């Protein structure tokens, strides 16, 4: 017979191991989870920060410290009207602004220069890079299934397949596959033509595979992308370097001008006036004399005799 044999059961051993682990690392599981989330947001693997991490750090440490260290109400107000808009514009406003501009150009021209997690959403659009537009519209010689992939890319990013093909100069070749104007109908027709081994599909795919690097679509996309990028930098520089500082100067000057006007308009307190009377006591009784200011001393001497 073994004493305390129940202590060797699997159930007890599992429970005991859990207890040991929990006592050795009290509460560290939750802390580790939080830490992993923070590291994921900061994206420390490549040394960059996500947009949300950048905004959080900027508002807490930059704007917060400047507000705490402000010497007077004018400096505190400047933090609210200058620093907060500057951080918000740099961290969130510029990407949204450039994304919206790229989205509008994509819709107008039919040539995608934006990427989006949600189709047809201006708020989720972001400006593509020069490398992305180059990969989309050129160097397709060794790509697998380049025609269908390009059509899917154009549809995914909110472009117009027919407008892109027209810009390439492949209007007639596309018409031989489909005369539809809707992206999905064109893609369906192209996939059907590919499955059937249609010669029209092979001709258009061969043209796409061998588009030159100086084609019109690529030139337009690169110039539009660069224009949006430069425009975003110019608008940001104007807002941060001129309009916000100028606005703060005007607000401060107006505030102090109002203080000066209020001080000048305030009534001055009356000066103390003498009642021109001298009280005398202890000399031949007591009494009060009304004296003229110009002869007060002489009258007092005469009174003393």
Coordinates of C-alpha atoms in Angstrom, one line a residue:
X1 CA 0.0 0.0 0.0
X2 CA 1.3 3.4 -1.1
X3 CA 0.6 6.5 1.0
X4 CA -0.6 9.5 -0.9
X5 CA -0.8 7.5 -4.1
X6 CA -3.4 10.0 -5.5
X7 CA -0.6 12.5 -5.8
X8 CA 0.9 10.5 -8.7
X9 CA -2.3 10.6 -10.8
X10 CA -2.1 12.4 -14.2
X11 CA -4.8 14.8 -13.2
X12 CA -2.9 15.9 -10.1
X13 CA 0.4 16.1 -12.0
X14 CA -1.1 18.4 -14.7
X15 CA -2.7 20.6 -12.0
X16 CA 0.6 20.8 -10.1
X17 CA 2.6 21.7 -13.2
X18 CA 0.1 24.5 -13.9
X19 CA 0.4 25.8 -10.4
X20 CA 4.2 25.8 -10.6
X21 CA 4.1 27.7 -13.9
X22 CA 1.7 30.2 -12.6
X23 CA 3.6 30.8 -9.4
X24 CA 6.9 31.1 -11.3
X25 CA 5.4 33.6 -13.8
X26 CA 2.6 35.5 -12.0
X27 CA 0.7 37.6 -14.4
X28 CA 3.5 37.6 -17.0
X29 CA 1.3 35.9 -19.6
X30 CA -0.9 38.9 -19.9
X31 CA 2.1 41.3 -19.9
X32 CA 3.8 39.3 -22.6
X33 CA 0.6 39.5 -24.7
X34 CA 0.4 43.2 -24.3
X35 CA 4.1 43.6 -25.1
X36 CA 3.7 41.5 -28.3
X37 CA 0.9 43.7 -29.4
X38 CA 3.0 46.8 -28.8
X39 CA 5.9 45.4 -30.7
X40 CA 3.6 44.4 -33.5
X41 CA 2.3 47.9 -33.8
X42 CA 5.8 49.4 -33.7
X43 CA 6.9 46.8 -36.3
X44 CA 10.3 46.7 -34.6
X45 CA 11.6 44.0 -36.9
X46 CA 12.5 46.5 -39.6
X47 CA 12.8 49.6 -37.4
X48 CA 9.6 51.4 -38.5
X49 CA 6.4 52.4 -36.8
X50 CA 2.8 51.9 -37.9
X51 CA 0.7 55.0 -38.3
X52 CA -1.2 54.4 -35.1
X53 CA 2.0 53.9 -33.1
X54 CA 3.5 57.1 -34.5
X55 CA 0.4 59.0 -33.6
X56 CA 0.2 57.6 -30.1
X57 CA 3.9 58.3 -29.3
X58 CA 3.7 61.8 -30.8
X59 CA 0.6 62.8 -28.9
X60 CA 1.8 61.4 -25.6
X61 CA 5.4 62.3 -25.5
X62 CA 5.8 65.2 -27.9
X63 CA 2.5 67.1 -27.5
X64 CA 2.0 66.0 -23.9
X65 CA 5.5 67.1 -22.8
X66 CA 5.2 70.5 -24.6
X67 CA 1.8 71.1 -22.9
X68 CA 3.2 70.3 -19.5
X69 CA 6.3 72.5 -20.0
X70 CA 4.3 75.5 -21.3
X71 CA 5.0 78.6 -19.3
X72 CA 1.7 80.5 -19.8
X73 CA -1.7 80.2 -21.4
X74 CA -0.5 81.5 -24.7
X75 CA 2.0 78.6 -25.0
X76 CA -0.7 76.1 -23.9
X77 CA -3.1 77.5 -26.5
X78 CA -0.4 77.2 -29.2
X79 CA 0.1 73.5 -28.3
X80 CA -3.6 73.0 -29.0
X81 CA -3.8 75.1 -32.2
X82 CA -0.4 74.3 -33.7
X83 CA 1.2 71.1 -32.4
X84 CA -1.9 68.9 -32.3
X85 CA -2.9 69.8 -35.9
X86 CA 0.7 69.4 -37.0
X87 CA 1.0 65.9 -35.6
X88 CA -2.5 64.9 -36.8
X89 CA -1.7 66.2 -40.3
X90 CA 1.7 64.5 -40.5
X91 CA 0.6 61.2 -39.1
X92 CA -2.9 60.9 -40.5
X93 CA -3.9 63.8 -42.7
X94 CA -1.2 63.4 -45.4
X95 CA -1.8 59.7 -46.1
X96 CA -5.6 60.3 -46.2
X97 CA -5.1 63.3 -48.5
X98 CA -2.8 61.6 -50.9
X99 CA -4.9 58.5 -50.9
X100 CA -8.0 60.4 -51.7
X101 CA -6.2 62.2 -54.6
X102 CA -4.9 58.9 -56.0
X103 CA -8.4 57.4 -55.7
X104 CA -9.9 60.3 -57.6
X105 CA -7.3 60.1 -60.4
X106 CA -7.9 56.3 -60.6
X107 CA -11.6 56.8 -61.0
X108 CA -11.2 59.6 -63.5
X109 CA -8.6 58.0 -65.7
X110 CA -9.4 54.4 -65.1
X111 CA -5.6 53.7 -64.5
X112 CA -5.0 52.6 -60.9
X113 CA -2.3 54.5 -59.0
X114 CA -3.8 53.7 -55.6
X115 CA -4.2 50.6 -53.5
X116 CA -7.1 49.9 -51.2
X117 CA -8.1 47.3 -48.7
X118 CA -11.7 48.0 -49.4
X119 CA -12.8 48.5 -53.0
X120 CA -14.5 51.8 -53.8
X121 CA -13.6 53.3 -50.5
X122 CA -11.8 56.6 -50.6
X123 CA -11.1 56.4 -46.9
X124 CA -9.2 53.2 -47.3
X125 CA -7.2 54.2 -50.4
X126 CA -3.5 54.8 -50.3
X127 CA -1.1 56.1 -52.9
X128 CA 0.9 53.4 -54.7
X129 CA 4.7 53.6 -55.0
X130 CA 6.7 54.1 -58.2
X131 CA 7.9 50.5 -58.0
X132 CA 4.3 49.2 -57.8
X133 CA 3.1 51.0 -60.9
X134 CA 6.2 49.8 -62.7
X135 CA 5.4 46.2 -61.7
X136 CA 1.8 46.6 -62.8
X137 CA 2.3 48.1 -66.2
X138 CA 5.7 46.9 -67.5
X139 CA 8.3 44.1 -67.3
X140 CA 5.7 41.4 -67.8
X141 CA 7.8 39.3 -70.3
X142 CA 8.3 36.4 -67.9
X143 CA 5.1 36.8 -65.9
X144 CA 2.6 33.9 -65.6
X145 CA -0.8 34.7 -67.1
X146 CA -0.1 38.4 -67.4
X147 CA -3.3 39.4 -69.1
X148 CA -5.7 37.9 -66.6
X149 CA -3.6 39.1 -63.7
X150 CA -3.5 42.7 -65.0
X151 CA -7.2 42.7 -65.5
X152 CA -7.8 41.4 -62.0
X153 CA -5.4 44.0 -60.6
X154 CA -7.2 46.8 -62.4
X155 CA -10.6 45.5 -61.1
X156 CA -9.2 45.1 -57.5
X157 CA -7.9 48.7 -57.3
X158 CA -10.9 50.3 -58.8
X159 CA -9.7 51.0 -62.3
X160 CA -11.3 50.5 -65.7
X161 CA -10.0 47.7 -67.9
X162 CA -11.3 49.2 -71.2
X163 CA -9.7 52.6 -70.5
X164 CA -6.4 50.9 -69.7
X165 CA -6.4 48.8 -72.9
X166 CA -7.4 51.9 -74.9
X167 CA -4.4 53.8 -73.4
X168 CA -2.1 50.9 -74.3
X169 CA -3.5 51.1 -77.9
X170 CA -5.1 47.6 -77.7
X171 CA -8.7 48.6 -78.2
X172 CA -9.3 46.4 -81.3
X173 CA -7.6 43.4 -79.7
X174 CA -9.9 43.7 -76.6
X175 CA -13.0 44.2 -78.7
X176 CA -12.2 40.9 -80.4
X177 CA -12.5 39.2 -77.0
X178 CA -15.3 41.3 -75.5
X179 CA -17.1 44.6 -76.2
X180 CA -18.4 44.8 -72.7
X181 CA -17.7 47.9 -70.6
X182 CA -18.0 46.2 -67.2
X183 CA -14.8 44.9 -65.7
X184 CA -16.2 41.6 -64.5
X185 CA -17.8 40.8 -67.8
X186 CA -14.5 41.5 -69.6
X187 CA -12.6 39.2 -67.2
X188 CA -15.2 36.5 -67.6
X189 CA -14.9 36.7 -71.4
X190 CA -11.1 36.7 -71.3
X191 CA -11.1 33.6 -69.0
X192 CA -13.5 31.8 -71.3
X193 CA -11.4 32.8 -74.4
X194 CA -8.3 31.4 -72.6
X195 CA -10.0 28.1 -71.7
X196 CA -11.1 27.7 -75.4
X197 CA -7.6 28.6 -76.7
X198 CA -9.0 31.5 -78.7
X199 CA -6.5 33.2 -81.0
X200 CA -7.8 36.6 -79.9
X201 CA -6.8 35.9 -76.3
X202 CA -3.3 34.8 -77.3
X203 CA -2.7 37.9 -79.4
X204 CA -3.8 40.3 -76.6
X205 CA -1.8 38.4 -74.0
X206 CA 1.3 38.5 -76.2
X207 CA 0.9 42.2 -76.6
X208 CA 0.6 42.7 -72.8
X209 CA 3.6 40.5 -72.1
X210 CA 5.8 42.6 -74.4
X211 CA 4.6 46.1 -73.5
X212 CA 7.7 48.5 -73.7
X213 CA 8.9 50.3 -70.6
X214 CA 8.1 53.6 -72.2
X215 CA 4.4 52.8 -72.8
X216 CA 1.7 55.5 -72.3
X217 CA 0.0 53.7 -69.3
X218 CA 3.2 53.5 -67.3
X219 CA 4.2 57.1 -68.1
X220 CA 0.8 58.4 -67.0
X221 CA 0.8 56.3 -63.8
X222 CA 4.4 57.4 -62.8
X223 CA 3.7 61.0 -63.5
X224 CA 0.4 61.0 -61.7
X225 CA 1.9 59.2 -58.7
X226 CA 4.8 61.7 -58.5
X227 CA 2.4 64.6 -58.9
X228 CA 0.2 63.4 -56.0
X229 CA 3.3 62.9 -53.8
X230 CA 4.8 66.3 -54.5
X231 CA 1.4 67.9 -54.1
X232 CA 1.0 66.3 -50.6
X233 CA 4.5 67.5 -49.6
X234 CA 3.8 71.0 -50.8
X235 CA 0.4 71.3 -49.0
X236 CA 1.9 69.9 -45.8
X237 CA 4.8 72.4 -46.0
X238 CA 2.4 75.3 -46.6
X239 CA 0.2 74.3 -43.7
X240 CA 2.9 73.6 -41.2
X241 CA 5.4 76.2 -42.3
X242 CA 3.1 79.2 -43.0
X243 CA -0.7 78.9 -42.3
X244 CA -0.5 77.4 -38.8
X245 CA 2.3 79.7 -37.5
X246 CA 0.5 82.7 -39.1
X247 CA -2.8 81.7 -37.5
X248 CA -1.2 81.5 -34.1
X249 CA 0.5 84.9 -34.5
X250 CA -2.9 86.5 -35.5
X251 CA -4.7 84.9 -32.5
X252 CA -2.0 86.0 -30.1
X253 CA -1.9 89.6 -31.4
X254 CA -5.7 89.9 -31.4
X255 CA -5.8 88.6 -27.8
X256 CA -3.2 91.2 -26.6
X257 CA -4.8 94.0 -28.6
X258 CA -8.1 93.2 -26.8
X259 CA -6.4 93.3 -23.4
X260 CA -4.9 96.7 -24.3
X261 CA -8.2 98.1 -25.4
X262 CA -9.9 96.9 -22.2
X263 CA -7.2 98.5 -20.1
X264 CA -7.5 101.8 -21.9
X265 CA -11.3 101.9 -21.7
X266 CA -11.4 101.1 -17.9
X267 CA -12.2 104.2 -15.8
X268 CA -9.3 105.5 -13.7
X269 CA -9.8 105.6 -10.0
X270 CA -10.4 109.2 -8.7
X271 CA -7.4 110.9 -7.0
X272 CA -7.8 111.6 -3.3
X273 CA -8.9 115.2 -2.7
X274 CA -8.3 117.3 0.3
X275 CA -11.3 118.8 2.0
X276 CA -9.1 121.9 2.8
X277 CA -9.8 121.6 6.5
X278 CA -7.3 121.5 9.3
X279 CA -8.3 120.2 12.7
X280 CA -6.7 121.9 15.7
X281 CA -7.0 120.8 19.3
X282 CA -5.3 121.7 22.5
X283 CA -4.7 125.3 21.6
X284 CA -7.3 127.7 23.1
X285 CA -9.9 125.0 22.8
X286 CA -10.5 122.9 19.8
X287 CA -12.0 123.7 16.4
X288 CA -11.8 123.1 12.7
X289 CA -10.6 125.7 10.2
X290 CA -11.5 125.9 6.5
X291 CA -8.4 127.0 4.7
X292 CA -7.7 127.9 1.1
X293 CA -4.9 125.6 -0.4
X294 CA -2.7 128.6 -1.5
X295 CA -2.6 130.2 2.1
X296 CA -3.0 127.1 4.3
X297 CA 0.4 127.5 6.0
X298 CA 0.1 131.2 6.6
X299 CA -3.4 131.0 8.0
X300 CA -2.2 128.3 10.4
X301 CA 0.7 130.5 11.6
X302 CA -1.7 133.4 12.2
X303 CA -4.0 131.2 14.2
X304 CA -1.2 130.3 16.5
X305 CA -0.6 134.0 17.1

